Each structure stands twice: as structure tokens, then as C-alpha cells.
mmCIF file of C-alpha atoms in Angstrom:
data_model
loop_
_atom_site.group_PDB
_atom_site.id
_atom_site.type_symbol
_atom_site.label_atom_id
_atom_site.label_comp_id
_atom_site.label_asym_id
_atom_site.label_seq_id
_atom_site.Cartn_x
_atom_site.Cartn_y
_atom_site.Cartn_z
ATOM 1 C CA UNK M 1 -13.874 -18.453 0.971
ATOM 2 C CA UNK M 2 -11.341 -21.651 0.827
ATOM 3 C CA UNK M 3 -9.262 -21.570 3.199
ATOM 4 C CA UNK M 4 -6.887 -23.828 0.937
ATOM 5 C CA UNK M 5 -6.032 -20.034 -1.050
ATOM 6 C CA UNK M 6 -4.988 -18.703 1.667
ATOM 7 C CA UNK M 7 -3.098 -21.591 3.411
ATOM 8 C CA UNK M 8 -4.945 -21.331 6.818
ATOM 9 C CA UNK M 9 -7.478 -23.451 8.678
ATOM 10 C CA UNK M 10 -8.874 -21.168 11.084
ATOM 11 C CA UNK M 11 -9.268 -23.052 14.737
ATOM 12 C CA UNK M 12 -12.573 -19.796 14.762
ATOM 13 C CA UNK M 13 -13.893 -18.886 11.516
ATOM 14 C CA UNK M 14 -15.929 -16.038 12.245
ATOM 15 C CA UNK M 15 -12.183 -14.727 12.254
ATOM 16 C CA UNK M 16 -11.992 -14.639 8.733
ATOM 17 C CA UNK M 17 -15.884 -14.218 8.124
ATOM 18 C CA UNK M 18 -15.183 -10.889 10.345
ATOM 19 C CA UNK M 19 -11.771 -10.640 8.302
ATOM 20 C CA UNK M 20 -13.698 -10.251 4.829
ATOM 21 C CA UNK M 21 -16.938 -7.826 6.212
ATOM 22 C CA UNK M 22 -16.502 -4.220 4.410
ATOM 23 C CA UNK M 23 -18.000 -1.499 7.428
ATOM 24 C CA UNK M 24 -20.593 -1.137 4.327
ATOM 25 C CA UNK M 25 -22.386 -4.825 5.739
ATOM 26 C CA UNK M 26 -22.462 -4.327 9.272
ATOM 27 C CA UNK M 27 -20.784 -3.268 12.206
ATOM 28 C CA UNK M 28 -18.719 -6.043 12.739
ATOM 29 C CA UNK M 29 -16.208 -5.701 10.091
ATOM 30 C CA UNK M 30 -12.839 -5.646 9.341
ATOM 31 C CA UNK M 31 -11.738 -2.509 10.666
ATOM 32 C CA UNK M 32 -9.940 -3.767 13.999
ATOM 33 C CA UNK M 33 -8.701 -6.820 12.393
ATOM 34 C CA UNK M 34 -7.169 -4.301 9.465
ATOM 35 C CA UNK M 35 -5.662 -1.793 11.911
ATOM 36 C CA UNK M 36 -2.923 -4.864 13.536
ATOM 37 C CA UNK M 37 -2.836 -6.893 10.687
ATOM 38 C CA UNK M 38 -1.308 -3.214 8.936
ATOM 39 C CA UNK M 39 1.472 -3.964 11.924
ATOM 40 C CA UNK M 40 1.804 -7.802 11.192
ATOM 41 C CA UNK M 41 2.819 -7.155 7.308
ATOM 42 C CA UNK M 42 5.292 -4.391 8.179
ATOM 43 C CA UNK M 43 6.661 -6.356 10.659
ATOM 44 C CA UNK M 44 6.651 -9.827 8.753
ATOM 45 C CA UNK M 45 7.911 -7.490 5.600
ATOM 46 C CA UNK M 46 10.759 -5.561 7.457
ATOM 47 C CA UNK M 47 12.282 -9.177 9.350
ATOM 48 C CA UNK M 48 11.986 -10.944 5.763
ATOM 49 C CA UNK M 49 14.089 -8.093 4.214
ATOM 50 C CA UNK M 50 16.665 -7.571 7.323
ATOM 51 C CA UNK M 51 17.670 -11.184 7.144
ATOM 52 C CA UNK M 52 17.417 -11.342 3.346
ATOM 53 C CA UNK M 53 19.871 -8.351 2.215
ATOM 54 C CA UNK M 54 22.462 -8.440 5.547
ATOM 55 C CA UNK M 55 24.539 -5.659 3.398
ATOM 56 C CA UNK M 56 21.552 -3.213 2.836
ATOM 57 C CA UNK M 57 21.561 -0.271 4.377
ATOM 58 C CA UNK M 58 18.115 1.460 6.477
ATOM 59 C CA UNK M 59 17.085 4.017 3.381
ATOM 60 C CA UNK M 60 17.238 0.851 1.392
ATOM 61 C CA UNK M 61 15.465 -1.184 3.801
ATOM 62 C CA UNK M 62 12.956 1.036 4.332
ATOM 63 C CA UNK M 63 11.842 2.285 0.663
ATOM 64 C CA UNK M 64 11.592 -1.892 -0.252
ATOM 65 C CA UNK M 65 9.615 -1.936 2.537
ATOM 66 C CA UNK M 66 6.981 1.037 1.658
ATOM 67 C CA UNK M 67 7.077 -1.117 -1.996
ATOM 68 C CA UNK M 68 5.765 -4.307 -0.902
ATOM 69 C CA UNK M 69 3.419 -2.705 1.245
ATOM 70 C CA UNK M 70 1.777 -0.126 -0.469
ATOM 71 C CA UNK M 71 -1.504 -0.157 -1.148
ATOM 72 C CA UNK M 72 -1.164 -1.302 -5.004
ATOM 73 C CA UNK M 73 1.344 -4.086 -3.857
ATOM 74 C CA UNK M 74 -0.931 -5.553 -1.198
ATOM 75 C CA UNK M 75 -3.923 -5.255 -3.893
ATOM 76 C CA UNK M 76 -1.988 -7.291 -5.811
ATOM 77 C CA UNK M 77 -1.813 -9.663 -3.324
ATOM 78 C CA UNK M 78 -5.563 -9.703 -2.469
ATOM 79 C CA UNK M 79 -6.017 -10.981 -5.854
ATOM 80 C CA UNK M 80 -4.175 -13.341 -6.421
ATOM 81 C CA UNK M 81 -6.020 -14.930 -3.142
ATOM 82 C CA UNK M 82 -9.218 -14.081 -5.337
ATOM 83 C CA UNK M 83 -10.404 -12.112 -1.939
ATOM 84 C CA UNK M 84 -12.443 -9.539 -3.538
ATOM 85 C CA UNK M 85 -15.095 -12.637 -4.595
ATOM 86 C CA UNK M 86 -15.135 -13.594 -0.890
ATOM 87 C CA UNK M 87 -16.102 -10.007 0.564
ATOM 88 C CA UNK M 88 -18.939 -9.079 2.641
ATOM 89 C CA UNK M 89 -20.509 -5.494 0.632
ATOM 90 C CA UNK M 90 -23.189 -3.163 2.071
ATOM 91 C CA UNK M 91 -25.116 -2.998 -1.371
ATOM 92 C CA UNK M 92 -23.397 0.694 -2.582
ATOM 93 C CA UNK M 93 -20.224 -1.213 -2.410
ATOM 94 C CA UNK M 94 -21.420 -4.066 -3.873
ATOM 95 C CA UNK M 95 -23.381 -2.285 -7.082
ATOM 96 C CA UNK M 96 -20.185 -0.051 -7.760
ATOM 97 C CA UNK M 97 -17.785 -2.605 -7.721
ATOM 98 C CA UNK M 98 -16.167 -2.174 -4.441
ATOM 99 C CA UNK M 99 -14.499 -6.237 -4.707
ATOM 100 C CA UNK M 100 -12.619 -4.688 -7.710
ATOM 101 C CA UNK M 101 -11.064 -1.869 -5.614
ATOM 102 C CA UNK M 102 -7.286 -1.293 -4.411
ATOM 103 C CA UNK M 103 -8.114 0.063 -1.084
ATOM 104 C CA UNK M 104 -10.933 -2.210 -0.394
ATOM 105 C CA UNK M 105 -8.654 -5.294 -1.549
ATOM 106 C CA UNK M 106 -5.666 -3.873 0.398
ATOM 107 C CA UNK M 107 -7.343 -3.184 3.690
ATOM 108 C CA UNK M 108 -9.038 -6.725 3.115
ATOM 109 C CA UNK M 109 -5.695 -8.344 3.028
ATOM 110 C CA UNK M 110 -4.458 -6.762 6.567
ATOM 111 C CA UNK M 111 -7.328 -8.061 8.407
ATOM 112 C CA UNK M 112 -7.030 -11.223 7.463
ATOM 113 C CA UNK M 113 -2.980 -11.161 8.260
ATOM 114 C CA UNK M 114 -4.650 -9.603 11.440
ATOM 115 C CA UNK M 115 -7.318 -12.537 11.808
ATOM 116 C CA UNK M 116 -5.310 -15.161 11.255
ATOM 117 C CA UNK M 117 -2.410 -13.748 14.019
ATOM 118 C CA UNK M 118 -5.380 -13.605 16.127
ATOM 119 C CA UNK M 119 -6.426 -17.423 15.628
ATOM 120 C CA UNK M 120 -3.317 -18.839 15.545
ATOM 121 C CA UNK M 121 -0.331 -16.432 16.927
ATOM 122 C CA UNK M 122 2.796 -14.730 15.424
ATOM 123 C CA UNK M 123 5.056 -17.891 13.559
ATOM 124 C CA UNK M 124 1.754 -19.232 12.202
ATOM 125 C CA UNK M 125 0.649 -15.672 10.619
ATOM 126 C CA UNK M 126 4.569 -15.691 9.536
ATOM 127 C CA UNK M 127 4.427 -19.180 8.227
ATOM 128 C CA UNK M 128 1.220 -18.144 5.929
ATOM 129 C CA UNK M 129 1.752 -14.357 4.938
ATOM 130 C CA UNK M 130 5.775 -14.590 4.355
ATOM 131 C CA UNK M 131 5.331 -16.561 1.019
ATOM 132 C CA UNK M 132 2.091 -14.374 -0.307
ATOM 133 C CA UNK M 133 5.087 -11.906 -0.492
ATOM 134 C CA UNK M 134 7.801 -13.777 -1.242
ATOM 135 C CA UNK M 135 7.600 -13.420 -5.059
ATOM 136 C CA UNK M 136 7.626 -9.918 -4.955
ATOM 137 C CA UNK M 137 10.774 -9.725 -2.614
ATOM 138 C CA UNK M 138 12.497 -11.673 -5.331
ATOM 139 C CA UNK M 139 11.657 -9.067 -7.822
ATOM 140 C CA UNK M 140 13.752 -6.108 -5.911
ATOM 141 C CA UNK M 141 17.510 -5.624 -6.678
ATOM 142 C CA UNK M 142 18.646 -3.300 -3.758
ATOM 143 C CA UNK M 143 21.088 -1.593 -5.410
ATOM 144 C CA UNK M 144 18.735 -0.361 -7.747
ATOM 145 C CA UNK M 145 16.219 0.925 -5.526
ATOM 146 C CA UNK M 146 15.511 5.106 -5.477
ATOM 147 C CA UNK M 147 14.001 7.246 -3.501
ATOM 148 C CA UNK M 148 10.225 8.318 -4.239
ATOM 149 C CA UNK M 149 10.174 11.507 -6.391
ATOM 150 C CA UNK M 150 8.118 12.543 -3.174
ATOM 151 C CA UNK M 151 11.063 12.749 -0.808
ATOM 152 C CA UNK M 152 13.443 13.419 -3.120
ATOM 153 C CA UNK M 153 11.336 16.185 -4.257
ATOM 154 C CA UNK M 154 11.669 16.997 -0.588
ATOM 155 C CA UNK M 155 14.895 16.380 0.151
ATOM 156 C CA UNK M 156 15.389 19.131 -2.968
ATOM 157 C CA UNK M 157 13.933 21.573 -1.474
ATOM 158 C CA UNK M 158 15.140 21.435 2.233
ATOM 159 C CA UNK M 159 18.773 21.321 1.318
ATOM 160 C CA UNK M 160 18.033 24.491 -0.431
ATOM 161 C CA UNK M 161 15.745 26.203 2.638
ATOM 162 C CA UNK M 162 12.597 26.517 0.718
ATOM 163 C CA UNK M 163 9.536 25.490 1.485
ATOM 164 C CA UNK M 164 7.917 22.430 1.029
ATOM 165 C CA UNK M 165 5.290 21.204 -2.086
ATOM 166 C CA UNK M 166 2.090 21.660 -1.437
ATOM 167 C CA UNK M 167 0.001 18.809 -2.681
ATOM 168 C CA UNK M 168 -3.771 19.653 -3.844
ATOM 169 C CA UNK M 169 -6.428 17.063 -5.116
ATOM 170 C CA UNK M 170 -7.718 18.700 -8.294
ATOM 171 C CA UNK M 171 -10.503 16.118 -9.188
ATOM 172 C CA UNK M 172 -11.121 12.351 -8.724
ATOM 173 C CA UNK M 173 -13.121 11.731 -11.974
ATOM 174 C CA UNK M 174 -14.874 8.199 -13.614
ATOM 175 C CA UNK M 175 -16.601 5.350 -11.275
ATOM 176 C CA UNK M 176 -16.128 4.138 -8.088
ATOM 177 C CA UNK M 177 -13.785 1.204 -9.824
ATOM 178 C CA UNK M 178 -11.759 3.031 -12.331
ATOM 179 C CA UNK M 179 -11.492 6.580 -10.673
ATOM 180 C CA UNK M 180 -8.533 8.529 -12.277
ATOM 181 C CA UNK M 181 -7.366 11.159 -9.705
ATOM 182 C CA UNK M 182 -5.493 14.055 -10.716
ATOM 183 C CA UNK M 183 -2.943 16.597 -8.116
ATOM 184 C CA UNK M 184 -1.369 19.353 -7.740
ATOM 185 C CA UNK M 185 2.265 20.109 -6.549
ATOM 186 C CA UNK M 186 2.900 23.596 -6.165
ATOM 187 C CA UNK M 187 6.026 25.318 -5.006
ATOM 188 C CA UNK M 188 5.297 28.856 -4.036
ATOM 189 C CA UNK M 189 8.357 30.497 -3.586
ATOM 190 C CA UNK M 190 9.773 28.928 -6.846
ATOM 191 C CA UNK M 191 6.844 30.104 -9.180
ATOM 192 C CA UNK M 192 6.430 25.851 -9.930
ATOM 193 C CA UNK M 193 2.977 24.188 -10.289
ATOM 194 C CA UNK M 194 2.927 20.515 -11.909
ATOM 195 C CA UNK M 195 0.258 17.822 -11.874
ATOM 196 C CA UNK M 196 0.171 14.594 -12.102
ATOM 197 C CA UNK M 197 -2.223 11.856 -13.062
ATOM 198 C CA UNK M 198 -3.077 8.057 -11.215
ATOM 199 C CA UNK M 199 -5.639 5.570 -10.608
ATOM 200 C CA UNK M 200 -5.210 6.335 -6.962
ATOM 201 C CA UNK M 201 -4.629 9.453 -5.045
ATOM 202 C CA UNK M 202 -0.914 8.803 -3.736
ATOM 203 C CA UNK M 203 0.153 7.839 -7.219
ATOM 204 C CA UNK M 204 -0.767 10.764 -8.420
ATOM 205 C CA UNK M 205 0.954 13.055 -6.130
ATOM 206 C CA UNK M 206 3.850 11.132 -6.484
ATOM 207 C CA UNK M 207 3.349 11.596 -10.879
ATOM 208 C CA UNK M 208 2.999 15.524 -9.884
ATOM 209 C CA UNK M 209 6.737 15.209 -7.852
ATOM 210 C CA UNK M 210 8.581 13.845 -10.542
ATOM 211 C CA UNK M 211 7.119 16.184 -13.059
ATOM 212 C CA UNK M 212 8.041 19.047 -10.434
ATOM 213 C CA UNK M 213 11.829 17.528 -9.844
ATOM 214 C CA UNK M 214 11.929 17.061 -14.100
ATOM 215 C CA UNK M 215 11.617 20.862 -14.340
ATOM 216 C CA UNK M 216 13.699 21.598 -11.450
ATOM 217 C CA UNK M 217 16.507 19.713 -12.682
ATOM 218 C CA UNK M 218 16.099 20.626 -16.291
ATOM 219 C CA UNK M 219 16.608 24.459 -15.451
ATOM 220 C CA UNK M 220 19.999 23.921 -13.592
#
């Protein structure tokens, strides 16, 4: 790919060829790269924040955080870099559209934070990644930002000594592409079963949560 979208010249390319291989092409892919450019992002994410919003307080900190670098967010990311075009697919990935693909796309992006860290050290990965993500920063207001239904869910249910939800994929239905996956939350001891519906697996438990807190707090 042009390095120009990214806004690195890598001193080694195989970096970034290496950076871009799914574990579908070969066995030199992206999977070591991925695994400490996940650290890189949370790290580059978490400084940008603490210096941004010197008032904020760690829950706040911490659920921005999980925004910008969830697996949508960084997805989002990946495509505006047009990555998926540039990616190196056994062909299974390749025929059902594995470029197109969230976790592909996400787990793409990390090892090339983690590539380019690895070329040319921590203040030039900083220099390059920080603005990728700098948009999205903009778009948070930290006084508005809640809790997941997850933990609050959670959170629910511990300050009242039950149990926790128990979280249960029911299917993961339509391609490889455009899956739709659809969970479970059940709370035994309360009788309380919800589901919820997502493109993606965490989404969905998440949609299941919210439904489960909606009837919680509508029976108060």
C-alpha cells in the first residue's frame, strides 16, 4: 500500500508487508506485530486523553478509552487508511470478504501501529497514530460519557449480592461479512433472560444488558 495514507516511510518494508499478512497467507503474518501494536494504541490513546481532559476523572478516562479502541472504532480507522485493499488473504478469507471485516480490519490496524514502533521507535509511532485518532477524541464530551450497560448491568447486581449475567451466544447467522450475532443474558436467581442483537459478538451482549437493566429498572 502507499505509505503516503498512512503517513510513514518505513526505513524496512517487509515491516508493513508483514504488518498487512492475515495468518490465512502464510506464517509470517501479523499476529506478533498485532499483539504490541494492541499496547501502542492503548498507550498512545490513554496519554492523548490524560493530557487532553486534566479534570477527568479514571472511570471517565478509562470508558473513552475502551471507545476509541474498540474493535468497531479501530475498524473505522482501518478504513479510512483503505487497509482492507492492501491485505495479504489466504484464499477463504479472500473469497468471503475477509478485507471487509471489523476484526480483520481492527487487528490489521494494531500491527501496523506495532510495525511502524518497530521501524521507527515510540515518538515516531506517536507522531503517526495520534492524529488517525484525533478526530474521534474530538467527538467525546466527558461529561457525557456512561458506563456500558455491561458493567452497569454488573454493578446492579453486585450491590444487590446476586449473581452475575450469564452471557450465551445463541447463533451467529448470514456470511462471513455481514454476520448478525445474537446473545443471551440470563439472570438466574432473578427469573430474567433478554437477548440482544449486533453485527459483532460484544455488541450484542452489550444490546442483551441494556435490555436486561430496561426490565430491571422498569419493575422498581
Amino acid at each position: 500500500m502507499s505509505t503516503d495514507r498512512i503517513g510513514y516511510r518505513f526505513a524496512d518494508p517487509s515491516l508493513l508487508e508483514r504488518a498487512l499478512t492475515h495468518r490465512s497467507a502464510g506464517a509470517r503474518n501479523y499476529e506478533r506485530l498485532e499483539f504490541l501494536g494492541d499496547a501502542l494504541v492503548n498507550l498512545i490513546v490513554a496519554e492523548a486523553l490524560y493530557l487532553r481532559w486534566p479534570s477527568a476523572d479514571e472511570g471517565a478516562l478509562t470508558r473513552a478509552r475502551a471507545q476509541l479502541v474498540r474493535e468497531e472504532s479501530l475498524a473505522r480507522v482501518a478504513r479510512r487508511l483503505d487497509l482492507g485493499q492492501s491485505l495479504f488473504l489466504g484464499p477463504g478469507e479472500l473469497k468471503s470478504g475477509g478485507y471487509r471485516r471489523d476484526s480483520i480490519l481492527a487487528d490489521a490496524l494494531e500491527a501496523v501501529v506495532g510495525a511502524i514502533y518497530a521501524d521507527g521507535g515510540f515518538d515516531a509511532c506517536r507522531g503517526v497514530v495520534l492524529p488517525w485518532f484525533e478526530a474521534q477524541i474530538d467527538e467525546i464530551d466527558p461529561r457525557r460519557l456512561v458506563k456500558d450497560p455491561k458493567t452497569r448491568l454488573q454493578e446492579w447486581l453486585q450491590a444487590r449480592q446476586h449473581a452475575l449475567p450469564e452471557y450465551t451466544l445463541l447463533a451467529a447467522e448470514g456470511a462471513e461479512h455481514d454476520r448478525t450475532f445474537r446473545v443471551l443474558c440470563r439472570l438466574p436467581e432473578l427469573g430474567l433472560q433478554t437477548e440482544g442483537l449486533a453485527g459483532a459478538r460484544r455488541p450484542a451482549e452489550q444490546a442483551a444488558a441494556a435490555a436486561a437493566l430496561a426490565q430491571l429498572e422498569a419493575s422498581r
